[in-house]
Amino acid sequence: MNERVYNFSAGPSMLPLSALERAGSEITNYRGSGMSVMEMSHRSKVFQQIFDETQEKLRRLMNVPDGYKILFLQTGASGQFSMIPLNLMGPNGKADYAVTGNFASIAAKEAAKYGTVNIAADTSDRNHSYIPTQEQLKLSPDASYFYYCANNTIYGTEWQYVPETGSVPLVCDMSSDILSRPVDVSKFGIVYAGAQKNMAPAGLTVVIIREDLAGHELPYTPLMMNYKTMIDKDSMYNTPPCWCIYMLGLTLDWVAEQGGVEGMEKLRTLRSSMLYDTLDNSRLFHCHAEKGSRSGMNVTFRTGNEELDAKFVQEAAAAGFTNLKGHRKTGGMRASIYNAMPVEGVEKLCDFIKAFDKNN
Ligand SMILES: *Cc1c(COP(=O)(O)O)cnc(C)c1O
Protein backbone atom coordinates (compact mmCIF):
# COMPACT_ATOMS: atom_id res chain seq x y z
CA MET A 1 0.00 0.00 0.00
CA ASN A 2 1.55 3.31 -1.07
CA GLU A 3 -0.96 5.75 0.31
CA ARG A 4 -1.77 6.50 3.92
CA VAL A 5 -5.01 4.88 5.00
CA TYR A 6 -7.75 6.31 7.19
CA ASN A 7 -6.79 4.53 10.36
CA PHE A 8 -9.70 4.19 12.79
CA SER A 9 -7.61 2.40 15.43
CA ALA A 10 -8.53 3.01 19.08
CA GLY A 11 -4.85 3.46 19.95
CA PRO A 12 -2.09 3.88 19.06
CA SER A 13 -3.81 5.95 16.44
CA MET A 14 -3.35 8.56 13.76
CA LEU A 15 -1.02 11.49 14.36
CA PRO A 16 -1.21 14.78 12.44
CA LEU A 17 0.56 14.42 9.10
CA SER A 18 2.40 17.71 9.63
CA ALA A 19 3.86 16.38 12.91
CA LEU A 20 5.03 13.17 11.24
CA GLU A 21 6.56 15.06 8.33
CA ARG A 22 8.33 17.48 10.64
CA ALA A 23 9.72 14.59 12.69
CA GLY A 24 10.80 12.92 9.45
CA SER A 25 12.68 15.98 8.28
CA GLU A 26 14.48 16.22 11.63
CA ILE A 27 15.06 12.53 12.18
CA THR A 28 18.84 12.41 11.66
CA ASN A 29 19.79 15.97 12.60
CA TYR A 30 17.55 17.92 14.93
CA ARG A 31 17.89 21.60 14.07
CA GLY A 32 21.64 21.61 13.62
CA SER A 33 22.41 19.59 16.76
CA GLY A 34 24.01 16.92 14.60
CA MET A 35 21.91 14.16 16.11
CA SER A 36 18.41 12.76 16.34
CA VAL A 37 16.19 13.56 19.34
CA MET A 38 16.34 9.79 19.93
CA GLU A 39 20.08 10.01 20.49
CA MET A 40 20.26 13.02 22.79
CA SER A 41 21.02 13.13 26.47
CA HIS A 42 17.90 14.06 28.38
CA ARG A 43 20.17 16.37 30.39
CA SER A 44 21.37 18.29 27.33
CA LYS A 45 20.41 21.92 26.76
CA VAL A 46 18.85 21.13 23.44
CA PHE A 47 16.56 18.47 24.92
CA GLN A 48 15.76 20.59 27.96
CA GLN A 49 14.45 23.22 25.56
CA ILE A 50 12.20 20.70 23.80
CA PHE A 51 10.95 19.55 27.19
CA ASP A 52 10.25 23.06 28.52
CA GLU A 53 8.57 24.21 25.33
CA THR A 54 6.34 21.15 25.18
CA GLN A 55 5.25 21.64 28.77
CA GLU A 56 4.60 25.33 28.09
CA LYS A 57 2.56 24.60 24.94
CA LEU A 58 0.38 22.14 26.82
CA ARG A 59 -0.07 24.58 29.70
CA ARG A 60 -1.19 27.27 27.26
CA LEU A 61 -3.50 25.05 25.19
CA MET A 62 -5.22 23.49 28.19
CA ASN A 63 -5.12 26.71 30.18
CA VAL A 64 -3.52 24.92 33.13
CA PRO A 65 -3.66 27.23 36.17
CA ASP A 66 -0.84 28.06 38.58
CA GLY A 67 -0.58 25.53 41.37
CA TYR A 68 -0.80 22.63 38.90
CA LYS A 69 2.19 20.66 37.72
CA ILE A 70 2.41 18.95 34.32
CA LEU A 71 4.25 15.62 34.52
CA PHE A 72 5.57 13.49 31.65
CA LEU A 73 5.60 9.93 33.00
CA GLN A 74 5.73 6.33 31.75
CA THR A 75 3.94 3.03 32.57
CA GLY A 76 0.95 4.03 30.46
CA ALA A 77 -2.43 5.22 31.58
CA SER A 78 -2.67 1.90 33.43
CA GLY A 79 0.22 2.91 35.68
CA GLN A 80 -2.02 5.66 37.02
CA PHE A 81 -4.54 3.05 38.19
CA SER A 82 -1.97 2.25 40.94
CA MET A 83 -0.25 5.61 41.27
CA ILE A 84 -3.48 7.46 42.06
CA PRO A 85 -4.55 5.38 45.09
CA LEU A 86 -0.96 5.04 46.33
CA ASN A 87 -0.64 8.81 46.46
CA LEU A 88 -4.17 10.01 47.17
CA MET A 89 -5.90 7.32 49.21
CA GLY A 90 -3.96 8.37 52.32
CA PRO A 91 -5.95 10.83 54.41
CA ASN A 92 -9.30 9.02 54.63
CA GLY A 93 -8.40 5.60 53.20
CA LYS A 94 -11.49 5.74 51.04
CA ALA A 95 -12.30 6.74 47.45
CA ASP A 96 -15.34 6.92 45.16
CA TYR A 97 -15.19 5.30 41.72
CA ALA A 98 -17.67 5.63 38.87
CA VAL A 99 -17.41 2.40 36.90
CA THR A 100 -18.58 3.26 33.39
CA GLY A 101 -16.38 0.92 31.40
CA ASN A 102 -13.42 -1.41 31.24
CA PHE A 103 -10.64 0.95 32.29
CA ALA A 104 -12.56 2.51 35.19
CA SER A 105 -13.39 -1.01 36.35
CA ILE A 106 -9.72 -2.04 36.35
CA ALA A 107 -8.81 1.20 38.13
CA ALA A 108 -11.39 0.55 40.87
CA LYS A 109 -10.14 -3.01 41.42
CA GLU A 110 -6.56 -1.79 41.64
CA ALA A 111 -7.48 0.97 44.11
CA ALA A 112 -9.21 -1.56 46.38
CA LYS A 113 -5.74 -2.97 47.19
CA TYR A 114 -4.88 0.29 48.93
CA GLY A 115 -8.09 1.38 50.60
CA THR A 116 -11.87 1.20 50.62
CA VAL A 117 -13.47 1.72 47.25
CA ASN A 118 -17.05 2.92 47.10
CA ILE A 119 -18.65 2.26 43.73
CA ALA A 120 -20.38 5.58 43.12
CA ALA A 121 -21.98 4.30 39.92
CA ASP A 122 -21.86 1.11 37.88
CA THR A 123 -23.26 1.06 34.36
CA SER A 124 -22.62 -2.63 33.66
CA ASP A 125 -26.39 -3.31 33.99
CA ARG A 126 -26.77 -2.07 30.39
CA ASN A 127 -23.32 -3.15 29.16
CA HIS A 128 -21.86 0.31 29.79
CA SER A 129 -24.00 1.94 27.13
CA TYR A 130 -24.70 5.06 29.19
CA ILE A 131 -23.24 7.61 31.59
CA PRO A 132 -24.91 8.12 34.99
CA THR A 133 -26.52 11.47 35.78
CA GLN A 134 -25.23 13.64 38.62
CA GLU A 135 -28.28 12.58 40.70
CA GLN A 136 -27.43 8.89 40.21
CA LEU A 137 -23.93 9.23 41.69
CA LYS A 138 -23.66 7.79 45.21
CA LEU A 139 -21.09 10.13 46.67
CA SER A 140 -19.24 9.76 49.98
CA PRO A 141 -18.63 13.16 51.52
CA ASP A 142 -15.47 11.86 53.25
CA ALA A 143 -13.86 10.27 50.17
CA SER A 144 -10.22 11.15 49.51
CA TYR A 145 -11.11 11.58 45.85
CA PHE A 146 -13.72 10.83 43.19
CA TYR A 147 -12.49 8.91 40.15
CA TYR A 148 -14.03 8.66 36.70
CA CYS A 149 -13.08 8.05 33.08
CA ALA A 150 -14.21 10.90 30.81
CA ASN A 151 -14.44 8.84 27.65
CA ASN A 152 -14.98 5.09 27.60
CA THR A 153 -12.85 4.02 24.66
CA ILE A 154 -14.21 0.51 24.36
CA TYR A 155 -17.93 1.20 24.82
CA GLY A 156 -18.05 4.57 23.08
CA THR A 157 -19.66 6.63 25.83
CA GLU A 158 -18.49 9.97 27.16
CA TRP A 159 -19.35 12.17 30.13
CA GLN A 160 -21.10 15.33 28.91
CA TYR A 161 -20.69 17.04 32.27
CA VAL A 162 -18.09 17.35 35.02
CA PRO A 163 -19.40 15.74 38.21
CA GLU A 164 -20.04 18.00 41.16
CA THR A 165 -18.36 16.54 44.27
CA GLY A 166 -18.05 19.48 46.65
CA SER A 167 -14.62 19.54 48.26
CA VAL A 168 -13.73 15.98 47.18
CA PRO A 169 -11.00 16.23 44.51
CA LEU A 170 -11.89 14.97 41.03
CA VAL A 171 -9.51 12.53 39.36
CA CYS A 172 -10.13 11.91 35.69
CA ASP A 173 -8.78 9.52 33.06
CA MET A 174 -8.89 11.55 29.83
CA SER A 175 -6.77 9.14 27.79
CA SER A 176 -9.11 9.06 24.84
CA ASP A 177 -10.55 12.57 24.76
CA ILE A 178 -7.87 14.92 26.06
CA LEU A 179 -7.40 18.03 23.89
CA SER A 180 -10.62 17.32 22.00
CA ARG A 181 -12.69 19.91 23.89
CA PRO A 182 -12.08 22.67 26.44
CA VAL A 183 -11.66 21.45 30.03
CA ASP A 184 -11.64 23.63 33.13
CA VAL A 185 -8.56 22.10 34.78
CA SER A 186 -9.17 24.10 37.98
CA LYS A 187 -12.14 21.81 38.73
CA PHE A 188 -9.84 18.78 38.94
CA GLY A 189 -7.31 17.35 41.35
CA ILE A 190 -5.71 15.18 38.68
CA VAL A 191 -6.25 14.89 34.95
CA TYR A 192 -4.22 12.26 33.15
CA ALA A 193 -3.95 10.58 29.79
CA GLY A 194 -1.91 7.96 27.99
CA ALA A 195 -0.54 9.81 24.97
CA GLN A 196 -1.17 7.23 22.25
CA LYS A 197 -4.74 8.24 21.41
CA ASN A 198 -4.77 11.99 20.97
CA MET A 199 -1.24 13.23 21.54
CA ALA A 200 1.89 11.25 20.72
CA PRO A 201 3.34 7.76 20.27
CA ALA A 202 2.83 5.16 23.02
CA GLY A 203 5.17 5.40 26.00
CA LEU A 204 4.22 8.75 27.49
CA THR A 205 1.60 9.46 30.14
CA VAL A 206 0.67 13.08 30.78
CA VAL A 207 -0.42 13.88 34.34
CA ILE A 208 -1.70 17.28 35.41
CA ILE A 209 -1.81 17.42 39.18
CA ARG A 210 -2.81 20.00 41.76
CA GLU A 211 0.46 20.26 43.65
CA ASP A 212 -0.98 20.09 47.17
CA LEU A 213 -2.26 16.57 46.47
CA ALA A 214 1.28 15.21 46.29
CA GLY A 215 3.34 14.34 49.35
CA HIS A 216 0.68 12.28 51.18
CA GLU A 217 1.60 8.91 49.66
CA LEU A 218 1.26 5.61 51.48
CA PRO A 219 4.57 4.68 53.18
CA TYR A 220 5.31 1.75 50.85
CA THR A 221 4.76 3.76 47.65
CA PRO A 222 7.53 2.84 45.17
CA LEU A 223 9.90 5.67 44.43
CA MET A 224 8.90 5.77 40.78
CA MET A 225 5.18 5.79 41.64
CA ASN A 226 5.46 8.82 43.90
CA TYR A 227 4.15 12.07 42.42
CA LYS A 228 6.38 13.99 44.81
CA THR A 229 9.52 12.39 43.33
CA MET A 230 8.45 13.45 39.87
CA ILE A 231 7.30 16.93 40.86
CA ASP A 232 10.56 17.66 42.69
CA LYS A 233 12.64 16.51 39.71
CA ASP A 234 10.35 17.97 37.02
CA SER A 235 9.67 14.48 35.57
CA MET A 236 13.42 13.88 35.19
CA TYR A 237 14.19 11.73 38.20
CA ASN A 238 15.21 9.20 35.58
CA THR A 239 15.25 9.26 31.78
CA PRO A 240 11.87 10.49 30.55
CA PRO A 241 10.30 9.26 27.28
CA CYS A 242 12.25 11.84 25.26
CA TRP A 243 11.05 10.98 21.77
CA CYS A 244 7.39 10.92 22.80
CA ILE A 245 7.74 14.31 24.50
CA TYR A 246 9.23 15.73 21.30
CA MET A 247 6.37 14.24 19.24
CA LEU A 248 3.84 15.66 21.69
CA GLY A 249 5.35 19.09 21.08
CA LEU A 250 4.87 18.69 17.33
CA THR A 251 1.26 17.53 17.79
CA LEU A 252 0.58 20.52 20.05
CA ASP A 253 1.89 22.87 17.33
CA TRP A 254 -0.68 21.37 15.01
CA VAL A 255 -3.47 21.69 17.61
CA ALA A 256 -2.57 25.38 18.05
CA GLU A 257 -2.66 25.92 14.27
CA GLN A 258 -6.18 24.42 14.16
CA GLY A 259 -7.44 26.93 16.73
CA GLY A 260 -6.52 25.11 19.93
CA VAL A 261 -8.99 23.00 21.90
CA GLU A 262 -11.90 25.11 20.62
CA GLY A 263 -10.81 24.28 17.08
CA MET A 264 -10.51 20.62 18.04
CA GLU A 265 -14.02 20.69 19.48
CA LYS A 266 -15.47 22.08 16.24
CA LEU A 267 -13.78 19.35 14.23
CA ARG A 268 -14.87 16.68 16.67
CA THR A 269 -18.49 17.82 16.48
CA LEU A 270 -18.34 17.80 12.68
CA ARG A 271 -16.87 14.29 12.54
CA SER A 272 -19.06 12.67 15.17
CA SER A 273 -22.39 14.22 14.17
CA MET A 274 -21.82 13.20 10.57
CA LEU A 275 -21.09 9.63 11.57
CA TYR A 276 -23.94 9.27 14.09
CA ASP A 277 -26.41 10.82 11.61
CA THR A 278 -25.34 8.35 8.95
CA LEU A 279 -25.72 5.40 11.33
CA ASP A 280 -29.06 6.61 12.75
CA ASN A 281 -30.45 7.01 9.24
CA SER A 282 -29.26 3.62 8.08
CA ARG A 283 -31.34 0.49 7.82
CA LEU A 284 -28.70 -1.96 9.05
CA PHE A 285 -26.70 -0.24 11.76
CA HIS A 286 -27.37 0.42 15.45
CA CYS A 287 -25.20 2.39 17.86
CA HIS A 288 -24.14 0.81 21.13
CA ALA A 289 -24.15 4.03 23.19
CA GLU A 290 -27.43 5.58 24.24
CA LYS A 291 -28.22 9.07 22.96
CA GLY A 292 -27.00 11.70 25.41
CA SER A 293 -24.04 9.51 26.39
CA ARG A 294 -22.42 9.09 22.99
CA SER A 295 -18.71 9.61 22.59
CA GLY A 296 -17.29 12.17 20.20
CA MET A 297 -14.16 10.03 19.88
CA ASN A 298 -15.12 6.34 19.68
CA VAL A 299 -18.27 5.46 17.73
CA THR A 300 -19.47 1.92 18.46
CA PHE A 301 -22.05 0.28 16.20
CA ARG A 302 -23.20 -3.05 14.83
CA THR A 303 -25.68 -4.66 12.46
CA GLY A 304 -26.82 -7.35 14.90
CA ASN A 305 -25.51 -10.02 12.57
CA GLU A 306 -21.94 -11.14 13.23
CA GLU A 307 -21.30 -12.33 9.71
CA LEU A 308 -22.47 -9.05 8.27
CA ASP A 309 -20.29 -7.15 10.78
CA ALA A 310 -17.26 -9.17 9.67
CA LYS A 311 -18.09 -8.48 6.02
CA PHE A 312 -18.32 -4.76 6.76
CA VAL A 313 -14.95 -4.70 8.52
CA GLN A 314 -13.29 -6.66 5.73
CA GLU A 315 -14.72 -4.62 2.86
CA ALA A 316 -13.98 -1.37 4.69
CA ALA A 317 -10.33 -2.37 5.14
CA ALA A 318 -10.05 -3.18 1.44
CA ALA A 319 -11.44 0.30 0.69
CA GLY A 320 -8.78 2.00 2.85
CA PHE A 321 -10.63 2.31 6.20
CA THR A 322 -8.64 0.22 8.64
CA ASN A 323 -9.09 -1.03 12.21
CA LEU A 324 -12.88 -0.79 12.35
CA LYS A 325 -13.39 -4.07 14.18
CA GLY A 326 -14.98 -3.48 17.58
CA HIS A 327 -13.52 -4.59 20.90
CA ARG A 328 -14.47 -8.13 21.92
CA LYS A 329 -16.49 -6.75 24.85
CA THR A 330 -18.95 -4.96 22.56
CA GLY A 331 -18.53 -6.83 19.29
CA GLY A 332 -19.52 -5.14 16.05
CA MET A 333 -17.56 -2.13 14.91
CA ARG A 334 -15.80 0.84 16.43
CA ALA A 335 -14.62 3.91 14.56
CA SER A 336 -12.13 5.87 16.62
CA ILE A 337 -12.17 9.41 15.33
CA TYR A 338 -9.57 11.20 17.40
CA ASN A 339 -8.23 14.70 16.79
CA ALA A 340 -5.90 13.73 13.94
CA MET A 341 -8.58 11.93 11.90
CA PRO A 342 -9.27 14.21 8.93
CA VAL A 343 -12.93 15.23 8.48
CA GLU A 344 -12.57 13.92 4.95
CA GLY A 345 -11.82 10.45 6.33
CA VAL A 346 -15.16 10.41 8.15
CA GLU A 347 -17.00 11.82 5.10
CA LYS A 348 -15.64 8.98 3.01
CA LEU A 349 -16.44 6.41 5.70
CA CYS A 350 -20.04 7.72 5.77
CA ASP A 351 -20.29 7.26 2.00
CA PHE A 352 -18.99 3.73 2.44
CA ILE A 353 -21.53 3.01 5.20
CA LYS A 354 -24.39 4.32 3.04
CA ALA A 355 -23.34 2.16 0.10
CA PHE A 356 -22.99 -0.91 2.33
CA ASP A 357 -26.39 -0.22 3.85
CA LYS A 358 -27.96 -0.11 0.39
CA ASN A 359 -26.22 -3.20 -0.99
CA ASN A 360 -26.67 -5.64 1.89
C1 LIG B 1 -6.17 3.15 26.30
C2 LIG B 1 -6.73 3.55 27.58
C3 LIG B 1 -6.14 3.16 28.80
C4 LIG B 1 -4.94 2.26 28.86
O1 LIG B 1 -3.81 2.91 28.39
P1 LIG B 1 -2.36 2.28 28.50
O2 LIG B 1 -1.47 3.44 28.16
O3 LIG B 1 -2.30 1.17 27.51
O4 LIG B 1 -2.16 1.80 29.88
C5 LIG B 1 -6.70 3.63 29.96
N1 LIG B 1 -7.79 4.41 29.95
C6 LIG B 1 -8.39 4.78 28.81
C7 LIG B 1 -9.60 5.66 28.85
C8 LIG B 1 -7.88 4.37 27.59
O5 LIG B 1 -8.48 4.74 26.46
Short mmCIF file of C-alpha atoms and ligand atoms in Angstrom, two decimals, residues 10-11 75-81 103-104 147 149-154 173-177 192-197 202-205 298 338, ligand 1:
data_model
loop_
_atom_site.label_atom_id
_atom_site.label_comp_id
_atom_site.label_asym_id
_atom_site.label_seq_id
_atom_site.Cartn_x
_atom_site.Cartn_y
_atom_site.Cartn_z
CA ALA A 10 -8.53 3.01 19.08
CA GLY A 11 -4.85 3.46 19.95
CA THR A 75 3.94 3.03 32.57
CA GLY A 76 0.95 4.03 30.46
CA ALA A 77 -2.43 5.22 31.58
CA SER A 78 -2.67 1.90 33.43
CA GLY A 79 0.22 2.91 35.68
CA GLN A 80 -2.02 5.66 37.02
CA PHE A 81 -4.54 3.05 38.19
CA PHE A 103 -10.64 0.95 32.29
CA ALA A 104 -12.56 2.51 35.19
CA TYR A 147 -12.49 8.91 40.15
CA CYS A 149 -13.08 8.05 33.08
CA ALA A 150 -14.21 10.90 30.81
CA ASN A 151 -14.44 8.84 27.65
CA ASN A 152 -14.98 5.09 27.60
CA THR A 153 -12.85 4.02 24.66
CA ILE A 154 -14.21 0.51 24.36
CA ASP A 173 -8.78 9.52 33.06
CA MET A 174 -8.89 11.55 29.83
CA SER A 175 -6.77 9.14 27.79
CA SER A 176 -9.11 9.06 24.84
CA ASP A 177 -10.55 12.57 24.76
CA TYR A 192 -4.22 12.26 33.15
CA ALA A 193 -3.95 10.58 29.79
CA GLY A 194 -1.91 7.96 27.99
CA ALA A 195 -0.54 9.81 24.97
CA GLN A 196 -1.17 7.23 22.25
CA LYS A 197 -4.74 8.24 21.41
CA ALA A 202 2.83 5.16 23.02
CA GLY A 203 5.17 5.40 26.00
CA LEU A 204 4.22 8.75 27.49
CA THR A 205 1.60 9.46 30.14
CA ASN A 298 -15.12 6.34 19.68
CA TYR A 338 -9.57 11.20 17.40
C1 LIG B 1 -6.17 3.15 26.30
C2 LIG B 1 -6.73 3.55 27.58
C3 LIG B 1 -6.14 3.16 28.80
C4 LIG B 1 -4.94 2.26 28.86
O1 LIG B 1 -3.81 2.91 28.39
P1 LIG B 1 -2.36 2.28 28.50
O2 LIG B 1 -1.47 3.44 28.16
O3 LIG B 1 -2.30 1.17 27.51
O4 LIG B 1 -2.16 1.80 29.88
C5 LIG B 1 -6.70 3.63 29.96
N1 LIG B 1 -7.79 4.41 29.95
C6 LIG B 1 -8.39 4.78 28.81
C7 LIG B 1 -9.60 5.66 28.85
C8 LIG B 1 -7.88 4.37 27.59
O5 LIG B 1 -8.48 4.74 26.46
#
